[in-house]
Amino acid sequence: MHRDMLFAFFAAVFFSIFAAPAFADNRVALVIGNGAYARVPHLPNPPHDAEDVAAALKRSGFEIIVATDLDKAGMDEAMIKFARAARTADVAMFYYTGHAMQFAGINYLVPVDAQLNDEADLRRLVRVDDVIADMQPARNLRILVLDSCRDNPLAEQLKRSIGTTRSAGIGRGLAKIDSPEGMIIAYATQPGRTAEDGDGRNSPYTTAFLKNVETKEEIGTIFRRISADVYETTHHAQLPELSLSLIGEFYLNGKLQITVPPAATPEPVDPCAAASDHWKSAEAINTKAAYEDHLARFPTCSFADLARTRIAALTTPDATKDRRRFDGIWQGKLVCEPTKSGLPGWSYELTGRVTDGVFHAEIGRVGKPGSQTFDGTIAPDGTADILQKGLSGDSRRDPFHRPVGTEYNNTYLTKFDGSHGSGTRSNRASCNVNFTKR
């Protein structure tokens, strides 16, 4: 009996040493998935993304802090725990999936209880630069992953609330962050673009992350393969952005060691064996010639399609990004139909000019009764919030019989496309404006 107990003890020690992977460094990760938003439609994938990413990182030796559907207080509490753990860590990773936005070049993560009425409400969000600051004490490597560039209804609500001028700082997607030394910053898509949420259990980016993160590859190679996988699975619609500032190599799961027995005949040479290293050099140079050279050397390898896309981007400017294509004279007609509630109808024509993407039109003598102005900046995608400002004229002709000189303001949510444009008044759907370029 005593001998059997000793055998069981030493067997348990043996398997505890050799059956589980050993990690010499101290690793900590905070994983947050926000999907159950209170004031906008739910995102189905982030809670699943967080659960699956946390499990994969735990298998790779990370101490995990994982949470889903956090309000502002919950996010603050999780960040405090993470900041304390990062002080003694060798590797710190922050993985966020959910809504995020940028304002004036600053990126924010959105808690599930967020409500944005004006700029002051940005304090209800979590600044990404605060997250980066919390990660800096980690000694060897810091990794920030933002799977959060989905279309954000909260950002659109804020844009409409604060008006055209003040909302100029609200951009699509997220702003690019300069990567500090010893850090990897990965976005689900390029700055200023939006990402897909996906139809399955996980988003396209998280799906690619789970596929690659536990492989025995260098960390830079892992993230480049994640980007390539997302680009291919989304049929070239989504290209992740990756910023690495590393010296040397780092392996999350150890370097793959392959022992090949001597062969009687030489093995065929893999034509893509050097493609990954050559692609790193091409990306670092980031010129048309560098990508053309990569495509000539490795025309059938994994980065060939991505090289063609980069060549096309450097060759042909994207006309949709040049809002000056709308410059010129635009003839418009504004029509308000009578409503069942008794509001009267009316219509009139106006002529406006677009210069460097900025629309302006005047009716009457500006500043005098009966005058109107129309102003707005056309975004690269053709959308514009046209602000109408006016002073009422002769009360006998004014449909609302307002006193002469009464100020009024309206906003027309407008879309320009080619030589046509149309818009609807934000506070009265029966009022529409149509434009034709002369």
Coordinates of C-alpha atoms in Angstrom, one line a residue:
M1 CA 0.0 0.0 0.0
H2 CA 2.8 2.4 0.9
R3 CA 4.7 1.6 -2.3
D4 CA 1.5 2.2 -4.4
M5 CA 1.1 5.7 -2.8
L6 CA 4.7 6.6 -3.6
F7 CA 4.3 5.5 -7.2
A8 CA 1.1 7.6 -7.6
F9 CA 2.8 10.7 -6.1
F10 CA 5.9 10.5 -8.4
A11 CA 3.6 9.8 -11.4
A12 CA 1.6 13.0 -10.6
V13 CA 4.8 15.0 -10.3
F14 CA 6.1 13.6 -13.6
F15 CA 2.9 14.5 -15.6
S16 CA 2.6 18.0 -14.0
I17 CA 6.1 18.7 -15.4
F18 CA 5.9 17.2 -18.8
A19 CA 2.3 17.1 -19.8
A20 CA 1.6 20.9 -19.7
P21 CA 3.6 23.6 -21.6
A22 CA 6.0 25.6 -19.5
F23 CA 6.3 29.4 -19.9
A24 CA 9.2 31.1 -18.3
D25 CA 7.8 34.7 -18.6
N26 CA 4.9 36.3 -16.8
R27 CA 2.0 37.0 -19.2
V28 CA -1.2 38.9 -18.5
A29 CA -4.1 39.6 -20.8
L30 CA -7.3 41.7 -20.5
V31 CA -10.0 40.6 -22.9
I32 CA -13.3 42.6 -23.2
G33 CA -16.2 41.9 -25.5
N34 CA -19.0 44.5 -25.5
G35 CA -22.2 43.6 -27.4
A36 CA -25.3 44.3 -25.3
Y37 CA -25.5 48.0 -25.9
A38 CA -28.4 49.8 -24.2
R39 CA -29.1 52.5 -26.8
V40 CA -28.2 50.9 -30.1
P41 CA -28.7 47.4 -31.7
H42 CA -26.8 44.6 -30.0
L43 CA -23.6 43.1 -31.5
P44 CA -23.9 39.3 -31.4
N45 CA -20.3 38.3 -31.8
P46 CA -18.2 40.3 -29.2
P47 CA -19.1 38.1 -26.1
H48 CA -18.2 34.9 -28.1
D49 CA -15.0 36.6 -29.4
A50 CA -13.9 37.4 -25.8
E51 CA -14.7 34.0 -24.5
D52 CA -12.8 32.2 -27.3
V53 CA -9.8 34.6 -27.3
A54 CA -9.5 34.3 -23.5
A55 CA -9.4 30.5 -23.7
A56 CA -6.7 30.5 -26.5
L57 CA -4.5 33.0 -24.6
K58 CA -4.9 30.9 -21.4
R59 CA -3.5 27.9 -23.3
S60 CA -0.6 30.1 -24.3
G61 CA 0.4 30.8 -20.7
F62 CA -1.5 34.1 -20.1
E63 CA -3.1 35.1 -16.8
I64 CA -6.5 36.1 -18.0
I65 CA -8.9 38.9 -17.0
V66 CA -12.0 38.5 -19.2
A67 CA -15.3 40.4 -19.1
T68 CA -18.2 41.0 -21.4
D69 CA -20.9 43.6 -21.8
L70 CA -19.2 46.1 -19.4
D71 CA -20.7 49.5 -18.5
K72 CA -18.3 52.4 -17.8
A73 CA -17.8 51.5 -14.2
G74 CA -17.1 47.9 -15.1
M75 CA -14.5 48.9 -17.8
D76 CA -12.8 51.2 -15.3
E77 CA -12.6 48.4 -12.8
A78 CA -11.2 45.9 -15.3
M79 CA -8.6 48.5 -16.5
I80 CA -7.5 49.0 -12.9
K81 CA -6.9 45.3 -12.4
F82 CA -5.1 45.1 -15.7
A83 CA -2.8 48.1 -15.0
R84 CA -1.8 46.5 -11.6
A85 CA -1.0 43.2 -13.2
A86 CA 0.9 44.7 -16.1
R87 CA 3.4 46.3 -13.6
T88 CA 5.1 42.9 -13.0
A89 CA 4.4 41.3 -16.3
D90 CA 6.9 40.4 -19.1
V91 CA 4.1 40.4 -21.7
A92 CA 0.8 42.4 -21.6
M93 CA -2.0 42.0 -24.1
F94 CA -5.3 43.9 -24.4
Y95 CA -7.9 42.5 -26.7
Y96 CA -11.1 44.5 -27.3
T97 CA -14.1 43.6 -29.4
G98 CA -17.1 45.9 -29.6
H99 CA -18.0 49.4 -30.6
A100 CA -15.3 52.1 -30.7
M101 CA -15.0 55.6 -32.3
Q102 CA -12.6 58.4 -32.9
F103 CA -13.0 62.1 -32.2
A104 CA -10.4 64.7 -33.1
G105 CA -7.8 62.0 -33.7
I106 CA -8.4 60.3 -30.3
N107 CA -9.7 56.8 -30.2
Y108 CA -12.3 55.7 -27.6
L109 CA -13.8 52.4 -26.5
V110 CA -17.5 52.4 -26.0
P111 CA -19.1 50.8 -22.8
V112 CA -22.6 49.3 -23.2
D113 CA -24.3 52.1 -21.2
A114 CA -22.8 54.9 -23.3
Q115 CA -25.0 57.9 -24.3
L116 CA -23.5 60.6 -26.5
N117 CA -25.3 63.9 -26.6
D118 CA -22.3 66.2 -27.1
E119 CA -18.5 66.3 -26.7
A120 CA -18.7 66.3 -22.9
D121 CA -20.2 62.8 -23.0
L122 CA -16.8 61.5 -24.4
R123 CA -15.8 61.3 -20.7
R124 CA -18.2 58.4 -20.5
L125 CA -15.9 56.4 -22.8
V126 CA -12.5 54.8 -22.3
R127 CA -9.5 56.4 -24.1
V128 CA -7.3 54.0 -26.0
D129 CA -4.2 56.1 -25.1
D130 CA -4.9 55.4 -21.4
V131 CA -4.9 51.7 -22.2
I132 CA -1.5 52.0 -23.9
A133 CA -0.1 53.9 -20.9
D134 CA -1.3 51.1 -18.6
M135 CA 0.6 48.5 -20.7
Q136 CA 3.9 50.3 -20.8
P137 CA 5.4 48.8 -17.5
A138 CA 5.4 45.3 -19.1
R139 CA 9.1 44.5 -19.6
N140 CA 9.3 42.7 -22.9
L141 CA 6.2 42.9 -25.1
R142 CA 2.9 44.8 -25.3
I143 CA 0.1 43.8 -27.7
L144 CA -3.0 45.9 -28.4
V145 CA -5.7 44.3 -30.5
L146 CA -8.8 46.4 -31.5
D147 CA -11.5 44.3 -33.3
S148 CA -13.8 47.3 -33.0
C149 CA -14.1 49.3 -36.3
R150 CA -17.8 48.3 -36.9
D151 CA -20.3 51.0 -38.1
N152 CA -21.1 52.9 -34.9
P153 CA -24.6 54.3 -34.5
L154 CA -23.5 56.2 -31.3
A155 CA -21.0 58.1 -33.3
E156 CA -23.6 59.0 -35.9
Q157 CA -26.0 60.2 -33.2
L158 CA -23.3 62.4 -31.7
K159 CA -22.5 63.8 -35.2
R160 CA -26.2 64.8 -35.7
S161 CA -26.5 66.2 -32.2
I162 CA -23.5 68.6 -32.3
G163 CA -24.0 69.9 -35.9
T164 CA -21.8 70.0 -39.0
T165 CA -19.0 72.3 -37.8
R166 CA -18.3 70.6 -34.5
S167 CA -18.8 67.1 -35.8
A168 CA -15.8 67.5 -38.3
G169 CA -13.6 65.7 -35.8
I170 CA -15.7 62.5 -35.9
G171 CA -14.2 60.1 -38.4
R172 CA -15.2 56.7 -39.7
G173 CA -13.5 53.8 -38.0
L174 CA -10.5 54.5 -35.8
A175 CA -7.5 56.8 -36.0
K176 CA -4.0 55.4 -36.6
I177 CA -1.8 55.1 -33.5
D178 CA 2.0 55.4 -33.6
S179 CA 3.3 52.2 -32.0
P180 CA 5.7 52.8 -29.1
E181 CA 8.9 50.7 -29.0
G182 CA 8.3 47.1 -28.0
M183 CA 4.7 47.1 -29.0
I184 CA 2.3 45.6 -31.5
I185 CA -0.9 47.4 -32.4
A186 CA -3.4 45.5 -34.6
Y187 CA -6.7 46.9 -36.0
A188 CA -9.4 44.7 -37.5
T189 CA -9.2 47.0 -40.6
Q190 CA -7.4 50.1 -41.8
P191 CA -7.8 53.5 -40.0
G192 CA -10.8 55.4 -41.2
R193 CA -12.5 52.2 -42.5
T194 CA -15.2 50.0 -40.9
A195 CA -15.0 46.2 -40.3
E196 CA -17.5 43.4 -40.6
D197 CA -19.1 41.8 -37.6
G198 CA -19.4 38.4 -39.3
D199 CA -22.2 35.9 -39.7
G200 CA -20.8 33.1 -37.6
R201 CA -19.8 32.8 -33.9
N202 CA -16.8 35.1 -34.3
S203 CA -15.9 38.2 -36.3
P204 CA -13.7 37.7 -39.3
Y205 CA -10.7 39.2 -37.4
T206 CA -11.2 37.1 -34.3
T207 CA -11.7 34.0 -36.4
A208 CA -8.3 34.6 -38.0
F209 CA -6.7 35.4 -34.7
L210 CA -7.9 32.1 -33.1
K211 CA -6.6 30.2 -36.2
N212 CA -3.1 31.5 -35.9
V213 CA -2.3 32.7 -32.3
E214 CA -1.4 29.2 -30.9
T215 CA 1.0 28.3 -33.8
K216 CA 4.7 28.0 -33.1
E217 CA 5.6 31.1 -35.2
E218 CA 7.3 34.4 -34.4
I219 CA 4.8 36.9 -33.2
G220 CA 5.2 39.2 -36.2
T221 CA 4.6 36.4 -38.6
I222 CA 1.4 35.4 -36.6
F223 CA -0.1 38.8 -37.0
R224 CA 0.8 39.1 -40.6
R225 CA -0.9 35.8 -41.3
I226 CA -3.9 37.0 -39.4
S227 CA -4.1 40.1 -41.7
A228 CA -3.7 37.9 -44.8
D229 CA -6.4 35.5 -43.7
V230 CA -8.9 38.3 -43.0
Y231 CA -8.2 39.9 -46.4
E232 CA -8.8 36.6 -48.1
T233 CA -11.9 35.5 -46.2
T234 CA -13.6 38.8 -46.6
H235 CA -12.9 38.7 -50.4
H236 CA -10.6 41.6 -50.2
A237 CA -13.2 43.9 -48.5
Q238 CA -11.4 44.2 -45.2
L239 CA -7.6 44.7 -44.8
P240 CA -6.4 44.8 -41.2
E241 CA -3.8 47.5 -40.2
L242 CA -0.7 46.3 -38.3
S243 CA 2.0 48.4 -36.6
L244 CA 5.0 46.6 -35.1
S245 CA 7.9 48.2 -33.3
L246 CA 9.9 45.2 -32.1
I247 CA 13.6 44.4 -31.9
G248 CA 14.4 40.7 -32.2
E249 CA 12.0 37.8 -32.3
F250 CA 9.3 36.7 -29.8
Y251 CA 7.4 33.4 -29.7
L252 CA 4.2 32.9 -27.7
N253 CA 4.4 29.1 -28.0
G254 CA 8.0 28.3 -28.7
K255 CA 9.8 28.0 -32.0
L256 CA 8.8 25.2 -34.2
Q257 CA 11.6 22.6 -34.3
I258 CA 11.5 20.2 -37.3
T259 CA 13.9 17.3 -37.7
V260 CA 14.1 15.9 -41.2
P261 CA 15.8 12.5 -41.7
P262 CA 18.4 12.3 -44.5
A263 CA 16.8 11.7 -47.8
A264 CA 18.1 9.6 -50.7
T265 CA 17.2 12.4 -53.1
P266 CA 16.9 16.1 -52.5
E267 CA 13.5 17.5 -51.6
P268 CA 11.9 19.8 -54.1
V269 CA 12.5 23.5 -53.4
D270 CA 9.5 25.3 -52.0
P271 CA 9.0 28.4 -54.3
C272 CA 7.3 30.3 -51.5
A273 CA 9.8 29.5 -48.7
A274 CA 11.2 33.0 -48.7
A275 CA 8.0 34.8 -49.5
S276 CA 7.2 35.8 -45.9
D277 CA 10.6 37.4 -45.2
H278 CA 10.6 39.2 -48.6
W279 CA 7.1 40.5 -47.9
K280 CA 8.3 42.1 -44.6
S281 CA 10.9 44.0 -46.6
A282 CA 8.4 45.1 -49.2
E283 CA 6.1 46.4 -46.5
A284 CA 8.9 48.3 -44.8
I285 CA 9.8 50.0 -48.1
N286 CA 6.1 50.5 -49.1
T287 CA 6.7 51.6 -52.7
K288 CA 5.1 50.4 -55.9
A289 CA 8.5 49.1 -57.1
A290 CA 8.9 47.0 -53.9
Y291 CA 5.5 45.4 -54.3
E292 CA 6.1 44.8 -58.0
D293 CA 9.4 43.1 -57.2
H294 CA 7.6 40.8 -54.7
L295 CA 5.0 39.9 -57.2
A296 CA 7.6 39.1 -59.8
R297 CA 9.5 36.8 -57.4
F298 CA 6.5 35.1 -55.8
P299 CA 3.5 35.4 -58.2
T300 CA 1.6 32.4 -56.7
C301 CA 2.4 32.7 -53.0
S302 CA 0.2 33.9 -50.1
F303 CA 0.9 37.6 -50.3
A304 CA 0.6 38.0 -54.1
D305 CA -3.0 39.3 -54.1
L306 CA -2.2 41.7 -51.3
A307 CA 0.8 42.9 -53.4
R308 CA -1.5 43.6 -56.4
T309 CA -3.9 45.6 -54.1
R310 CA -1.0 47.7 -52.8
I311 CA 0.3 48.3 -56.3
A312 CA -3.2 49.4 -57.5
A313 CA -3.5 51.7 -54.5
L314 CA -0.2 53.4 -55.3
T315 CA -0.9 53.6 -59.0
T316 CA -4.5 54.9 -59.2
P317 CA -5.8 57.5 -56.8
D318 CA -9.1 56.6 -55.2
A319 CA -11.6 59.0 -56.7
T320 CA -14.0 58.5 -53.8
K321 CA -11.5 60.0 -51.4
D322 CA -11.3 63.3 -53.4
R323 CA -14.3 65.4 -52.4
R324 CA -13.2 68.1 -54.9
R325 CA -14.9 66.0 -57.6
F326 CA -18.1 67.6 -56.4
D327 CA -16.8 71.2 -57.1
G328 CA -19.0 73.3 -59.4
I329 CA -22.4 74.9 -59.7
W330 CA -25.4 73.0 -58.4
Q331 CA -29.1 73.8 -59.2
G332 CA -31.4 72.8 -56.4
K333 CA -35.1 72.7 -55.7
L334 CA -36.5 72.5 -52.1
V335 CA -40.0 71.1 -51.7
C336 CA -42.0 70.7 -48.5
E337 CA -45.3 68.8 -48.9
P338 CA -48.3 69.7 -46.7
T339 CA -48.7 67.4 -43.7
K340 CA -51.9 65.8 -42.3
S341 CA -51.2 67.7 -39.1
G342 CA -51.8 71.0 -40.9
L343 CA -48.3 72.2 -41.7
P344 CA -48.4 74.1 -45.0
G345 CA -46.4 73.2 -48.1
W346 CA -44.1 75.3 -50.3
S347 CA -41.3 75.1 -52.8
Y348 CA -38.5 77.2 -54.2
E349 CA -35.3 76.9 -56.2
L350 CA -31.7 77.8 -55.2
T351 CA -28.3 77.8 -56.9
G352 CA -25.2 76.7 -54.9
R353 CA -21.5 76.4 -55.5
V354 CA -19.2 73.7 -54.2
T355 CA -15.5 74.8 -53.7
D356 CA -12.9 72.3 -52.4
G357 CA -15.8 70.1 -51.2
V358 CA -17.7 72.9 -49.3
F359 CA -21.3 73.7 -50.4
H360 CA -22.6 77.2 -50.1
A361 CA -25.8 78.8 -51.4
E362 CA -27.6 82.1 -50.7
I363 CA -31.2 83.4 -51.2
G364 CA -31.8 87.1 -50.9
R365 CA -29.5 89.6 -49.2
V366 CA -27.8 87.8 -46.4
G367 CA -28.7 89.2 -43.0
K368 CA -31.9 90.8 -44.3
P369 CA -35.5 89.5 -43.7
G370 CA -36.4 86.8 -46.2
S371 CA -32.8 85.8 -46.7
Q372 CA -31.4 82.2 -46.4
T373 CA -28.0 80.5 -46.5
F374 CA -27.2 76.8 -47.0
D375 CA -23.7 75.5 -45.9
G376 CA -22.1 72.1 -45.5
T377 CA -18.9 70.1 -46.1
I378 CA -19.3 67.1 -48.4
A379 CA -17.5 64.0 -47.1
P380 CA -15.4 61.9 -49.4
D381 CA -18.3 59.4 -49.7
G382 CA -20.6 62.2 -50.8
T383 CA -22.6 62.6 -47.6
A384 CA -23.2 66.1 -46.2
D385 CA -25.3 67.8 -43.5
I386 CA -26.5 71.0 -45.2
L387 CA -27.4 73.6 -42.6
Q388 CA -30.1 76.0 -43.6
K389 CA -30.2 79.4 -41.8
G390 CA -32.7 82.1 -42.5
L391 CA -34.6 85.2 -41.4
S392 CA -38.4 85.2 -42.0
G393 CA -39.7 87.8 -44.4
D394 CA -43.2 89.3 -45.0
S395 CA -45.4 87.5 -42.5
R396 CA -48.3 87.5 -45.0
R397 CA -46.2 85.3 -47.3
D398 CA -44.5 83.3 -44.6
P399 CA -46.3 79.9 -44.3
F400 CA -45.9 80.1 -40.5
H401 CA -46.9 83.8 -40.3
R402 CA -43.8 84.5 -38.1
P403 CA -42.8 88.1 -37.2
V404 CA -40.4 89.6 -39.8
G405 CA -36.8 88.8 -39.0
T406 CA -37.4 85.6 -37.0
E407 CA -34.4 83.3 -37.1
Y408 CA -34.8 79.7 -38.1
N409 CA -32.4 76.7 -38.7
N410 CA -32.9 73.4 -40.4
T411 CA -30.5 70.5 -41.4
Y412 CA -30.8 68.5 -44.6
L413 CA -29.2 65.1 -44.5
T414 CA -27.9 65.0 -48.1
K415 CA -26.0 62.6 -50.4
F416 CA -24.2 63.7 -53.6
D417 CA -23.4 61.1 -56.2
G418 CA -22.0 62.0 -59.6
S419 CA -24.0 64.9 -61.0
H420 CA -27.0 64.5 -58.7
G421 CA -27.8 65.0 -55.0
S422 CA -30.8 64.6 -52.7
G423 CA -31.6 65.2 -49.1
T424 CA -34.3 65.1 -46.4
R425 CA -34.8 67.6 -43.6
S426 CA -33.8 66.0 -40.3
N427 CA -36.9 67.2 -38.4
R428 CA -39.5 66.9 -41.2
A429 CA -39.5 64.0 -43.6
S430 CA -41.9 65.7 -46.0
C431 CA -39.3 68.3 -46.8
N432 CA -36.8 67.3 -49.5
V433 CA -34.1 68.9 -51.6
N434 CA -32.8 67.7 -55.0
F435 CA -29.7 69.0 -56.7
T436 CA -28.4 68.7 -60.3
K437 CA -24.9 69.7 -61.3
R438 CA -24.8 72.2 -64.2

